[in-house]
Short mmCIF file of N, CA and C in Angstrom, two decimals:
data_model
loop_
_atom_site.label_atom_id
_atom_site.label_comp_id
_atom_site.label_asym_id
_atom_site.label_seq_id
_atom_site.Cartn_x
_atom_site.Cartn_y
_atom_site.Cartn_z
N MET I 1310 36.48 -25.41 70.27
CA MET I 1310 37.04 -24.62 71.35
C MET I 1310 38.00 -23.57 70.82
N GLN I 1311 38.83 -23.95 69.86
CA GLN I 1311 39.80 -23.01 69.29
C GLN I 1311 39.08 -21.87 68.56
N SER I 1312 37.98 -22.21 67.91
CA SER I 1312 37.23 -21.20 67.16
C SER I 1312 36.69 -20.12 68.10
N GLY I 1313 36.23 -20.52 69.27
CA GLY I 1313 35.71 -19.57 70.25
C GLY I 1313 36.80 -18.64 70.76
N LYS I 1314 38.00 -19.17 70.98
CA LYS I 1314 39.12 -18.35 71.44
C LYS I 1314 39.54 -17.35 70.36
N ALA I 1315 39.53 -17.81 69.12
CA ALA I 1315 39.92 -16.93 68.01
C ALA I 1315 38.92 -15.78 67.87
N GLU I 1316 37.64 -16.10 68.00
CA GLU I 1316 36.62 -15.05 67.90
C GLU I 1316 36.74 -14.06 69.05
N LEU I 1317 36.98 -14.57 70.25
CA LEU I 1317 37.15 -13.70 71.41
C LEU I 1317 38.38 -12.80 71.24
N TYR I 1318 39.46 -13.38 70.74
CA TYR I 1318 40.68 -12.61 70.49
C TYR I 1318 40.42 -11.52 69.45
N LEU I 1319 39.73 -11.89 68.38
CA LEU I 1319 39.40 -10.93 67.32
C LEU I 1319 38.53 -9.79 67.86
N LEU I 1320 37.54 -10.12 68.69
CA LEU I 1320 36.69 -9.09 69.28
C LEU I 1320 37.50 -8.16 70.20
N ALA I 1321 38.42 -8.73 70.96
CA ALA I 1321 39.25 -7.92 71.85
C ALA I 1321 40.13 -6.97 71.04
N VAL I 1322 40.72 -7.46 69.96
CA VAL I 1322 41.56 -6.62 69.10
C VAL I 1322 40.72 -5.51 68.46
N LEU I 1323 39.55 -5.87 67.98
CA LEU I 1323 38.66 -4.89 67.37
C LEU I 1323 38.24 -3.82 68.38
N PHE I 1324 37.93 -4.24 69.60
CA PHE I 1324 37.55 -3.30 70.65
C PHE I 1324 38.70 -2.35 70.97
N LEU I 1325 39.89 -2.88 71.12
CA LEU I 1325 41.06 -2.04 71.42
C LEU I 1325 41.36 -1.07 70.28
N PHE I 1326 41.23 -1.55 69.04
CA PHE I 1326 41.44 -0.68 67.89
C PHE I 1326 40.42 0.46 67.89
N THR I 1327 39.16 0.14 68.19
CA THR I 1327 38.11 1.16 68.23
C THR I 1327 38.42 2.22 69.29
N LEU I 1328 38.83 1.77 70.48
CA LEU I 1328 39.20 2.72 71.53
C LEU I 1328 40.36 3.61 71.10
N TRP I 1329 41.37 3.01 70.49
CA TRP I 1329 42.53 3.78 70.02
C TRP I 1329 42.10 4.81 68.97
N PHE I 1330 41.26 4.38 68.04
CA PHE I 1330 40.81 5.26 66.96
C PHE I 1330 40.02 6.46 67.52
N ILE I 1331 39.12 6.19 68.44
CA ILE I 1331 38.32 7.27 69.04
C ILE I 1331 39.23 8.24 69.79
N ARG I 1332 40.16 7.70 70.57
CA ARG I 1332 41.08 8.55 71.33
C ARG I 1332 41.92 9.41 70.39
N SER I 1333 42.43 8.83 69.32
CA SER I 1333 43.25 9.58 68.36
C SER I 1333 42.44 10.67 67.67
N THR I 1334 41.21 10.37 67.32
CA THR I 1334 40.35 11.35 66.67
C THR I 1334 40.07 12.53 67.59
N VAL I 1335 39.77 12.25 68.84
CA VAL I 1335 39.49 13.31 69.81
C VAL I 1335 40.74 14.16 70.04
N ARG I 1336 41.89 13.52 70.18
CA ARG I 1336 43.14 14.26 70.38
C ARG I 1336 43.45 15.14 69.17
N TYR I 1337 43.22 14.62 67.96
CA TYR I 1337 43.45 15.41 66.74
C TYR I 1337 42.53 16.63 66.73
N TYR I 1338 41.26 16.41 67.02
CA TYR I 1338 40.28 17.50 67.00
C TYR I 1338 40.68 18.60 67.99
N TYR I 1339 41.00 18.22 69.22
CA TYR I 1339 41.37 19.22 70.21
C TYR I 1339 42.70 19.89 69.87
N GLY I 1340 43.61 19.17 69.25
CA GLY I 1340 44.87 19.77 68.80
C GLY I 1340 44.63 20.81 67.73
N GLU I 1341 43.76 20.49 66.77
CA GLU I 1341 43.41 21.45 65.71
C GLU I 1341 42.70 22.67 66.29
N LYS I 1342 41.82 22.41 67.25
CA LYS I 1342 41.10 23.51 67.88
C LYS I 1342 42.07 24.45 68.60
N ARG I 1343 43.05 23.87 69.28
CA ARG I 1343 44.05 24.67 69.99
C ARG I 1343 44.89 25.47 69.00
N LYS I 1344 45.26 24.84 67.86
CA LYS I 1344 46.04 25.55 66.83
C LYS I 1344 45.26 26.73 66.27
N LEU I 1345 43.97 26.53 66.03
CA LEU I 1345 43.15 27.61 65.47
C LEU I 1345 42.99 28.76 66.46
N LYS I 1346 42.90 28.43 67.74
CA LYS I 1346 42.80 29.49 68.75
C LYS I 1346 44.07 30.34 68.74
N GLN I 1347 45.23 29.68 68.65
CA GLN I 1347 46.50 30.40 68.58
C GLN I 1347 46.59 31.21 67.28
N MET I 1348 46.12 30.61 66.19
CA MET I 1348 46.18 31.29 64.90
C MET I 1348 45.32 32.56 64.92
N HIS I 1349 44.15 32.50 65.54
CA HIS I 1349 43.32 33.70 65.67
C HIS I 1349 44.05 34.77 66.46
N ARG I 1350 44.71 34.36 67.53
CA ARG I 1350 45.45 35.33 68.34
C ARG I 1350 46.55 36.00 67.52
N PHE I 1351 47.32 35.18 66.79
CA PHE I 1351 48.41 35.73 65.97
C PHE I 1351 47.86 36.63 64.87
N ALA I 1352 46.74 36.23 64.26
CA ALA I 1352 46.15 37.03 63.18
C ALA I 1352 45.68 38.38 63.72
N ARG I 1353 45.06 38.38 64.89
CA ARG I 1353 44.62 39.66 65.48
C ARG I 1353 45.80 40.56 65.80
N GLU I 1354 46.95 39.95 66.11
CA GLU I 1354 48.15 40.72 66.42
C GLU I 1354 48.88 41.20 65.17
N GLY I 1355 48.38 40.80 63.98
CA GLY I 1355 48.94 41.31 62.73
C GLY I 1355 49.83 40.36 61.97
N ASP I 1356 49.90 39.11 62.35
CA ASP I 1356 50.72 38.13 61.63
C ASP I 1356 50.08 37.83 60.27
N LEU I 1357 50.76 38.21 59.19
CA LEU I 1357 50.21 38.06 57.84
C LEU I 1357 49.95 36.61 57.47
N GLU I 1358 50.87 35.75 57.83
CA GLU I 1358 50.72 34.33 57.50
C GLU I 1358 49.49 33.73 58.19
N ALA I 1359 49.28 34.09 59.44
CA ALA I 1359 48.11 33.60 60.17
C ALA I 1359 46.82 34.15 59.56
N GLN I 1360 46.84 35.41 59.13
CA GLN I 1360 45.66 36.00 58.52
C GLN I 1360 45.30 35.28 57.22
N GLN I 1361 46.31 35.01 56.40
CA GLN I 1361 46.06 34.29 55.14
C GLN I 1361 45.56 32.87 55.41
N HIS I 1362 46.18 32.21 56.38
CA HIS I 1362 45.80 30.84 56.68
C HIS I 1362 44.35 30.77 57.18
N LEU I 1363 43.97 31.71 58.03
CA LEU I 1363 42.58 31.74 58.50
C LEU I 1363 41.61 32.02 57.36
N ALA I 1364 41.98 32.94 56.49
CA ALA I 1364 41.12 33.27 55.35
C ALA I 1364 40.88 32.03 54.48
N LYS I 1365 41.94 31.28 54.22
CA LYS I 1365 41.81 30.06 53.40
C LYS I 1365 40.95 29.02 54.11
N ARG I 1366 41.12 28.89 55.42
CA ARG I 1366 40.33 27.91 56.17
C ARG I 1366 38.85 28.29 56.17
N TYR I 1367 38.55 29.58 56.34
CA TYR I 1367 37.15 30.02 56.29
C TYR I 1367 36.59 29.85 54.88
N GLN I 1368 37.40 30.10 53.88
CA GLN I 1368 36.94 29.98 52.49
C GLN I 1368 36.59 28.53 52.17
N LYS I 1369 37.42 27.59 52.61
CA LYS I 1369 37.21 26.18 52.30
C LYS I 1369 36.29 25.48 53.29
N GLY I 1370 36.11 26.07 54.47
CA GLY I 1370 35.34 25.39 55.51
C GLY I 1370 36.14 24.27 56.15
N ASP I 1371 37.44 24.46 56.23
CA ASP I 1371 38.34 23.45 56.78
C ASP I 1371 38.46 23.63 58.29
N ILE I 1372 37.86 22.74 59.05
CA ILE I 1372 37.79 22.77 60.51
C ILE I 1372 36.87 23.91 60.98
N LEU I 1373 37.01 25.08 60.40
CA LEU I 1373 36.15 26.21 60.73
C LEU I 1373 34.90 26.17 59.84
N PRO I 1374 33.80 26.77 60.30
CA PRO I 1374 32.62 26.83 59.44
C PRO I 1374 32.89 27.70 58.21
N LYS I 1375 32.39 27.28 57.06
CA LYS I 1375 32.61 28.03 55.83
C LYS I 1375 31.90 29.39 55.94
N SER I 1376 32.66 30.46 55.67
CA SER I 1376 32.10 31.80 55.80
C SER I 1376 32.79 32.74 54.81
N CYS I 1377 32.02 33.21 53.84
CA CYS I 1377 32.56 34.15 52.85
C CYS I 1377 32.96 35.46 53.52
N GLU I 1378 32.15 35.91 54.47
CA GLU I 1378 32.42 37.19 55.12
C GLU I 1378 33.72 37.15 55.92
N ARG I 1379 33.90 36.08 56.68
CA ARG I 1379 35.11 35.98 57.50
C ARG I 1379 36.35 35.78 56.63
N ALA I 1380 36.22 35.01 55.56
CA ALA I 1380 37.35 34.82 54.65
C ALA I 1380 37.75 36.16 54.03
N ALA I 1381 36.76 36.91 53.56
CA ALA I 1381 37.05 38.22 52.97
C ALA I 1381 37.66 39.16 54.01
N TYR I 1382 37.18 39.09 55.25
CA TYR I 1382 37.71 39.94 56.32
C TYR I 1382 39.21 39.67 56.52
N TRP I 1383 39.59 38.40 56.63
CA TRP I 1383 41.01 38.09 56.89
C TRP I 1383 41.88 38.36 55.67
N TYR I 1384 41.35 38.12 54.46
CA TYR I 1384 42.11 38.49 53.26
C TYR I 1384 42.33 40.01 53.23
N GLN I 1385 41.29 40.75 53.59
CA GLN I 1385 41.39 42.21 53.57
C GLN I 1385 42.39 42.70 54.62
N LYS I 1386 42.36 42.11 55.81
CA LYS I 1386 43.33 42.50 56.86
C LYS I 1386 44.75 42.29 56.37
N ALA I 1387 45.01 41.14 55.74
CA ALA I 1387 46.36 40.86 55.24
C ALA I 1387 46.72 41.81 54.11
N ALA I 1388 45.76 42.09 53.23
CA ALA I 1388 46.02 42.99 52.10
C ALA I 1388 46.31 44.40 52.59
N LEU I 1389 45.57 44.86 53.58
CA LEU I 1389 45.78 46.21 54.11
C LEU I 1389 47.10 46.33 54.86
N SER I 1390 47.63 45.20 55.30
CA SER I 1390 48.94 45.21 55.97
C SER I 1390 50.08 45.24 54.96
N GLY I 1391 49.72 45.19 53.67
CA GLY I 1391 50.74 45.32 52.62
C GLY I 1391 51.14 44.02 51.96
N ASP I 1392 50.43 42.95 52.22
CA ASP I 1392 50.77 41.66 51.62
C ASP I 1392 50.22 41.60 50.20
N GLU I 1393 51.11 41.59 49.22
CA GLU I 1393 50.70 41.59 47.81
C GLU I 1393 49.97 40.30 47.44
N GLU I 1394 50.43 39.19 47.97
CA GLU I 1394 49.79 37.90 47.68
C GLU I 1394 48.34 37.91 48.18
N ALA I 1395 48.12 38.47 49.35
CA ALA I 1395 46.77 38.55 49.91
C ALA I 1395 45.88 39.46 49.07
N LYS I 1396 46.46 40.52 48.50
CA LYS I 1396 45.68 41.40 47.62
C LYS I 1396 45.16 40.62 46.41
N GLY I 1397 46.04 39.80 45.84
CA GLY I 1397 45.63 38.97 44.71
C GLY I 1397 44.56 37.96 45.11
N PHE I 1398 44.76 37.32 46.26
CA PHE I 1398 43.75 36.37 46.76
C PHE I 1398 42.42 37.07 46.99
N LEU I 1399 42.46 38.27 47.56
CA LEU I 1399 41.23 39.01 47.85
C LEU I 1399 40.50 39.36 46.57
N GLU I 1400 41.21 39.82 45.55
CA GLU I 1400 40.57 40.15 44.28
C GLU I 1400 39.92 38.92 43.65
N LYS I 1401 40.67 37.81 43.61
CA LYS I 1401 40.12 36.57 43.04
C LYS I 1401 38.93 36.08 43.85
N PHE I 1402 39.06 36.16 45.17
CA PHE I 1402 38.00 35.69 46.05
C PHE I 1402 36.73 36.50 45.85
N LEU I 1403 36.87 37.83 45.79
CA LEU I 1403 35.69 38.68 45.62
C LEU I 1403 35.04 38.47 44.26
N GLU I 1404 35.85 38.27 43.22
CA GLU I 1404 35.28 38.02 41.89
C GLU I 1404 34.51 36.71 41.86
N SER I 1405 35.07 35.67 42.44
CA SER I 1405 34.43 34.36 42.36
C SER I 1405 33.29 34.19 43.36
N HIS I 1406 33.25 34.98 44.42
CA HIS I 1406 32.22 34.81 45.44
C HIS I 1406 31.22 35.96 45.50
N ARG I 1407 31.29 36.85 44.56
CA ARG I 1407 30.39 38.00 44.58
C ARG I 1407 28.92 37.56 44.57
N LYS I 1408 28.61 36.54 43.79
CA LYS I 1408 27.23 36.08 43.68
C LYS I 1408 26.84 35.14 44.82
N LYS I 1409 27.82 34.45 45.39
CA LYS I 1409 27.53 33.45 46.41
C LYS I 1409 27.28 34.04 47.79
N CYS I 1410 27.91 35.17 48.08
CA CYS I 1410 27.80 35.74 49.44
C CYS I 1410 26.59 36.64 49.57
#
């Protein structure tokens, strides 16, 4: 009898953990999606940090789909705004991805 209660308790805990995990994953995904939407808005408005961050995310395929063209676009926008670091990133990016894109 005790064994049956222990198994039932274990199944209940496992079920609750699974629900918590799914809920947390969905909340994380939608939170990241909301952050990226804001980041795109800031980047379009000329925020250099947002432009660089988007370029890196597109380059790595982090949350966003991997895209050489979009990464180069955002690096170029930041570089044209006068960001020296972005100019260096753009040069390195174009050298290393010339054959891949």
